[in-house]
Amino acid sequence: MIFPTIIHVSIEVFASIPYQVREASYSLGATKYETVRHVVLRKGAQGFLASVVLGLSRAFGETMAVLMVVGNIPKVPKSVFDGAATLPTLIANNYGEMMTIPQYDSALMLSALVLMLVVLFFNVLARFILTRVERRAE
């Protein structure tokens, strides 16, 4: 589910690298492999990392497709093949009943906070990695 997002954004990132940069690499005697490895990948590393972060963040927020695939069984799975429920599906399925039970309201809001903190953690981690990639590229 995240691969189309990652692939599409990555293609746009690598297509946005100016052709003159590649031509300059060829004019210095680099082969196609060396140009791709040392020029294209280095120039597009930040955008590729951003596409991976975008895909992962989208995966954490997916609700309906995951609900249909995983089975929406609210229990802790014992196997990889057991059914389960994810935080977005828990929130989506029980949002209508939330106002009737006060503790249920608090539990759903806590699960939304946990989901937001997980996505925030991965975004901060990606920003940290992106900063290291930028320093290494300089």
Coordinates of N, CA and C in Angstrom, one line a residue:
M1 N 0.8 -1.2 0.0 CA 0.0 0.0 0.0 C 0.9 1.3 0.0
I2 N 2.1 1.2 0.6 CA 2.9 2.4 0.6 C 3.8 2.4 -0.6
F3 N 4.0 1.3 -1.3 CA 4.9 1.3 -2.4 C 4.5 2.3 -3.5
P4 N 3.3 2.4 -3.9 CA 3.0 3.3 -5.0 C 3.3 4.7 -4.6
T5 N 3.1 5.1 -3.4 CA 3.5 6.5 -3.0 C 5.0 6.7 -3.0
I6 N 5.7 5.7 -2.5 CA 7.2 5.8 -2.5 C 7.7 5.9 -3.9
I7 N 7.2 5.0 -4.7 CA 7.7 4.9 -6.1 C 7.4 6.2 -6.9
H8 N 6.2 6.6 -6.8 CA 5.8 7.8 -7.5 C 6.6 9.1 -7.1
V9 N 6.7 9.3 -5.8 CA 7.5 10.4 -5.3 C 9.0 10.3 -5.7
S10 N 9.5 9.1 -5.6 CA 10.9 8.8 -5.9 C 11.2 9.1 -7.4
I11 N 10.3 8.7 -8.3 CA 10.5 8.9 -9.7 C 10.5 10.4 -10.0
E12 N 9.6 11.2 -9.3 CA 9.6 12.6 -9.5 C 10.9 13.3 -8.9
V13 N 11.4 12.7 -7.8 CA 12.6 13.3 -7.3 C 13.8 13.1 -8.2
F14 N 13.9 11.9 -8.7 CA 15.1 11.6 -9.6 C 14.9 12.2 -11.0
A15 N 13.7 12.5 -11.4 CA 13.4 13.2 -12.7 C 13.7 14.6 -12.5
S16 N 13.7 15.2 -11.3 CA 13.9 16.6 -11.1 C 15.4 17.0 -11.1
I17 N 16.3 16.0 -11.0 CA 17.7 16.2 -11.0 C 18.1 16.8 -12.4
P18 N 18.7 17.9 -12.5 CA 19.0 18.5 -13.8 C 19.9 17.6 -14.7
Y19 N 19.6 17.5 -16.0 CA 20.3 16.7 -16.9 C 21.7 17.2 -17.0
Q20 N 21.9 18.5 -16.8 CA 23.3 19.1 -16.9 C 24.2 18.5 -15.9
V21 N 23.7 18.2 -14.7 CA 24.6 17.6 -13.7 C 25.1 16.2 -14.2
R22 N 24.2 15.4 -14.8 CA 24.6 14.1 -15.4 C 25.6 14.3 -16.5
E23 N 25.3 15.3 -17.3 CA 26.2 15.6 -18.5 C 27.6 16.0 -18.0
A24 N 27.6 16.8 -16.9 CA 28.9 17.2 -16.3 C 29.7 16.0 -15.8
S25 N 29.0 15.1 -15.2 CA 29.6 13.9 -14.7 C 30.2 13.1 -15.8
Y26 N 29.4 12.9 -16.9 CA 29.9 12.2 -18.1 C 31.1 12.9 -18.7
S27 N 31.1 14.2 -18.7 CA 32.2 15.0 -19.3 C 33.5 14.8 -18.5
L28 N 33.4 14.5 -17.2 CA 34.6 14.3 -16.4 C 35.1 12.8 -16.5
G29 N 34.4 12.0 -17.4 CA 34.9 10.7 -17.6 C 34.2 9.6 -16.8
A30 N 33.1 9.9 -16.1 CA 32.4 8.9 -15.3 C 31.6 8.0 -16.2
T31 N 31.5 6.8 -15.8 CA 30.6 5.9 -16.5 C 29.1 6.1 -16.1
K32 N 28.2 5.4 -16.7 CA 26.8 5.6 -16.3 C 26.6 5.1 -14.8
Y33 N 27.2 4.0 -14.5 CA 27.1 3.4 -13.2 C 27.7 4.4 -12.1
E34 N 28.8 5.0 -12.4 CA 29.4 6.0 -11.5 C 28.6 7.2 -11.4
T35 N 28.0 7.6 -12.5 CA 27.1 8.8 -12.5 C 25.9 8.6 -11.6
V36 N 25.3 7.4 -11.8 CA 24.1 7.1 -11.0 C 24.5 7.0 -9.5
R37 N 25.6 6.3 -9.2 CA 25.9 6.0 -7.8 C 26.4 7.3 -7.1
H38 N 27.3 8.1 -7.8 CA 27.9 9.2 -7.1 C 27.1 10.5 -7.3
V39 N 26.4 10.6 -8.3 CA 25.7 11.9 -8.6 C 24.2 11.9 -8.4
V40 N 23.6 11.0 -9.1 CA 22.1 10.9 -9.1 C 21.6 10.5 -7.7
L41 N 22.2 9.4 -7.1 CA 21.7 8.9 -5.8 C 22.0 9.9 -4.7
R42 N 23.2 10.6 -4.8 CA 23.5 11.5 -3.8 C 22.6 12.8 -3.9
K43 N 22.3 13.2 -5.1 CA 21.4 14.4 -5.2 C 20.0 14.0 -4.8
G44 N 19.6 12.8 -5.0 CA 18.2 12.4 -4.8 C 18.0 11.7 -3.5
A45 N 19.0 11.6 -2.6 CA 18.9 10.8 -1.4 C 17.9 11.5 -0.4
Q46 N 17.9 12.8 -0.3 CA 17.0 13.5 0.6 C 15.5 13.3 0.1
G47 N 15.3 13.4 -1.2 CA 13.9 13.2 -1.7 C 13.4 11.8 -1.5
F48 N 14.4 10.9 -1.7 CA 14.0 9.5 -1.6 C 13.6 9.2 -0.1
L49 N 14.4 9.7 0.8 CA 14.1 9.5 2.2 C 12.8 10.1 2.5
A50 N 12.5 11.3 2.0 CA 11.2 12.0 2.2 C 10.1 11.1 1.7
S51 N 10.3 10.5 0.5 CA 9.2 9.6 0.0 C 8.9 8.4 0.9
V52 N 10.0 7.9 1.5 CA 9.8 6.7 2.4 C 9.1 7.2 3.6
V53 N 9.4 8.3 4.2 CA 8.7 8.8 5.4 C 7.3 9.1 5.0
L54 N 7.0 9.7 3.9 CA 5.6 9.9 3.5 C 4.8 8.6 3.4
G55 N 5.4 7.6 2.8 CA 4.8 6.3 2.6 C 4.5 5.7 4.0
L56 N 5.5 5.7 4.9 CA 5.3 5.2 6.2 C 4.2 5.9 7.0
S57 N 4.3 7.2 6.9 CA 3.3 8.0 7.7 C 1.9 7.7 7.1
R58 N 1.8 7.5 5.8 CA 0.5 7.2 5.3 C 0.0 5.8 5.7
A59 N 1.0 4.9 5.8 CA 0.7 3.5 6.3 C 0.1 3.5 7.7
F60 N 0.7 4.4 8.6 CA 0.2 4.4 10.0 C -1.2 5.0 10.0
G61 N -1.5 5.8 9.1 CA -2.9 6.4 9.1 C -3.9 5.7 8.3
E62 N -3.5 4.7 7.6 CA -4.5 3.9 6.8 C -5.5 3.3 7.7
T63 N -6.8 3.4 7.3 CA -7.8 2.9 8.1 C -8.6 1.8 7.4
M64 N -9.3 2.1 6.4 CA -10.3 1.2 5.8 C -9.6 0.0 5.1
A65 N -8.6 0.2 4.3 CA -7.9 -1.0 3.7 C -7.3 -1.9 4.7
V66 N -6.7 -1.4 5.7 CA -6.2 -2.3 6.7 C -7.3 -3.0 7.5
L67 N -8.4 -2.3 7.7 CA -9.5 -2.9 8.4 C -10.0 -4.1 7.7
M68 N -10.1 -4.0 6.3 CA -10.6 -5.2 5.5 C -9.5 -6.3 5.5
V69 N -8.3 -6.0 5.4 CA -7.2 -7.0 5.3 C -6.9 -7.7 6.6
V70 N -6.8 -6.9 7.7 CA -6.4 -7.5 8.9 C -7.6 -8.3 9.6
G71 N -8.8 -7.9 9.4 CA -9.9 -8.6 9.9 C -10.7 -7.9 11.0
N72 N -10.1 -6.9 11.6 CA -10.7 -6.1 12.7 C -11.2 -7.0 13.8
I73 N -10.3 -7.8 14.4 CA -10.6 -8.6 15.6 C -9.8 -7.9 16.7
P74 N -10.6 -7.4 17.7 CA -9.9 -6.6 18.8 C -9.3 -7.5 19.8
K75 N -8.2 -8.2 19.5 CA -7.4 -9.0 20.5 C -6.0 -9.0 20.0
V76 N -5.1 -9.3 20.9 CA -3.7 -9.4 20.6 C -3.4 -10.6 19.8
P77 N -2.8 -10.5 18.6 CA -2.6 -11.7 17.8 C -1.4 -12.6 18.4
K78 N -1.6 -13.9 18.3 CA -0.5 -14.8 18.7 C 0.4 -15.2 17.6
S79 N -0.1 -15.0 16.4 CA 0.7 -15.3 15.2 C 0.6 -14.2 14.2
V80 N 1.5 -14.2 13.2 CA 1.5 -13.2 12.2 C 0.2 -13.3 11.3
F81 N -0.4 -14.5 11.3 CA -1.5 -14.7 10.4 C -2.8 -14.6 11.2
D82 N -2.8 -14.3 12.5 CA -4.0 -14.0 13.2 C -4.6 -12.7 12.9
G83 N -5.9 -12.5 13.1 CA -6.5 -11.2 12.8 C -6.2 -10.3 14.0
A84 N -6.4 -9.0 13.7 CA -6.1 -8.0 14.7 C -6.8 -6.7 14.4
A85 N -6.7 -5.7 15.2 CA -7.3 -4.4 14.9 C -6.2 -3.4 15.1
T86 N -6.2 -2.4 14.2 CA -5.2 -1.3 14.3 C -5.8 -0.1 15.0
L87 N -4.9 0.8 15.4 CA -5.5 2.0 16.1 C -6.4 2.8 15.2
P88 N -6.1 3.1 14.0 CA -7.0 3.9 13.2 C -8.4 3.2 13.0
T89 N -8.4 1.8 12.9 CA -9.7 1.1 12.7 C -10.4 1.2 14.0
L90 N -9.7 1.1 15.1 CA -10.4 1.1 16.4 C -11.1 2.5 16.6
I91 N -10.4 3.6 16.2 CA -11.0 4.9 16.3 C -12.2 5.0 15.3
A92 N -12.0 4.6 14.1 CA -13.1 4.7 13.1 C -14.3 3.9 13.4
N93 N -14.1 2.7 13.9 CA -15.3 1.9 14.2 C -16.1 2.3 15.4
N94 N -15.4 2.9 16.4 CA -16.0 3.2 17.7 C -16.3 4.7 17.9
Y95 N -16.1 5.5 16.9 CA -16.2 6.9 17.1 C -17.7 7.3 17.4
G96 N -18.6 6.6 16.8 CA -20.0 6.9 17.0 C -20.5 6.6 18.4
E97 N -20.0 5.6 19.1 CA -20.4 5.2 20.4 C -19.6 6.0 21.5
M98 N -18.7 6.8 21.1 CA -17.8 7.4 22.0 C -18.5 8.3 23.0
M99 N -19.5 9.0 22.6 CA -20.1 10.0 23.5 C -21.0 9.4 24.6
T100 N -21.4 8.2 24.4 CA -22.3 7.6 25.4 C -21.6 7.1 26.7
I101 N -20.3 6.7 26.6 CA -19.6 6.1 27.7 C -18.4 7.0 28.0
P102 N -18.3 7.7 29.1 CA -17.1 8.6 29.4 C -15.8 7.9 29.3
Q103 N -15.7 6.7 29.9 CA -14.4 6.0 29.9 C -14.0 5.6 28.5
Y104 N -15.0 5.3 27.7 CA -14.7 4.9 26.3 C -14.2 6.1 25.5
D105 N -14.7 7.3 25.8 CA -14.3 8.5 25.2 C -12.8 8.7 25.5
S106 N -12.4 8.5 26.8 CA -11.0 8.7 27.2 C -10.1 7.7 26.6
A107 N -10.6 6.4 26.5 CA -9.8 5.4 25.9 C -9.5 5.6 24.4
L108 N -10.5 6.1 23.7 CA -10.4 6.4 22.2 C -9.5 7.6 22.0
M109 N -9.6 8.6 22.9 CA -8.7 9.8 22.7 C -7.3 9.4 23.1
L110 N -7.1 8.5 24.0 CA -5.7 8.0 24.3 C -5.1 7.2 23.2
S111 N -5.9 6.4 22.5 CA -5.4 5.7 21.4 C -5.1 6.6 20.2
A112 N -5.9 7.7 20.1 CA -5.5 8.7 19.0 C -4.2 9.4 19.4
L113 N -4.0 9.7 20.7 CA -2.8 10.3 21.1 C -1.6 9.4 20.9
V114 N -1.8 8.1 21.2 CA -0.7 7.1 20.9 C -0.4 7.1 19.4
L115 N -1.4 7.0 18.6 CA -1.2 7.0 17.1 C -0.4 8.2 16.7
M116 N -0.8 9.4 17.2 CA -0.2 10.6 16.8 C 1.3 10.7 17.3
L117 N 1.6 10.1 18.5 CA 2.9 10.1 19.0 C 3.8 9.1 18.2
V118 N 3.3 8.0 17.7 CA 4.0 7.1 16.9 C 4.4 7.7 15.6
V119 N 3.4 8.4 15.0 CA 3.7 9.1 13.7 C 4.7 10.2 13.9
L120 N 4.6 11.0 15.0 CA 5.5 12.0 15.3 C 6.9 11.5 15.6
F121 N 7.0 10.4 16.3 CA 8.3 9.7 16.5 C 9.0 9.4 15.2
F122 N 8.3 8.8 14.3 CA 8.9 8.4 13.0 C 9.2 9.6 12.1
N123 N 8.4 10.7 12.2 CA 8.8 11.9 11.5 C 10.0 12.6 12.1
V124 N 10.1 12.6 13.4 CA 11.3 13.2 14.0 C 12.6 12.3 13.7
L125 N 12.4 11.0 13.7 CA 13.5 10.1 13.4 C 13.9 10.4 11.9
A126 N 13.0 10.5 11.0 CA 13.3 10.7 9.6 C 14.0 12.1 9.4
R127 N 13.5 13.1 10.2 CA 14.2 14.4 10.1 C 15.6 14.3 10.6
F128 N 15.9 13.6 11.6 CA 17.2 13.4 12.1 C 18.1 12.7 11.1
I129 N 17.6 11.6 10.5 CA 18.3 10.9 9.4 C 18.5 11.8 8.2
L130 N 17.6 12.6 7.9 CA 17.7 13.5 6.8 C 18.8 14.6 7.0
T131 N 18.9 15.1 8.3 CA 19.9 16.0 8.6 C 21.3 15.4 8.5
R132 N 21.4 14.1 8.9 CA 22.7 13.4 8.8 C 23.1 13.2 7.3
V133 N 22.1 12.9 6.5 CA 22.3 12.7 5.0 C 22.8 14.0 4.4
E134 N 22.1 15.1 4.8 CA 22.5 16.5 4.3 C 24.0 16.8 4.7
R135 N 24.3 16.5 6.0 CA 25.7 16.8 6.4 C 26.7 15.9 5.6
R136 N 26.4 14.7 5.4 CA 27.3 13.8 4.7 C 27.4 14.2 3.2
A137 N 26.4 14.8 2.6 CA 26.4 15.2 1.2 C 27.3 16.4 1.0
E138 N 27.5 17.2 2.1 CA 28.3 18.5 1.9 C 29.7 18.2 1.9

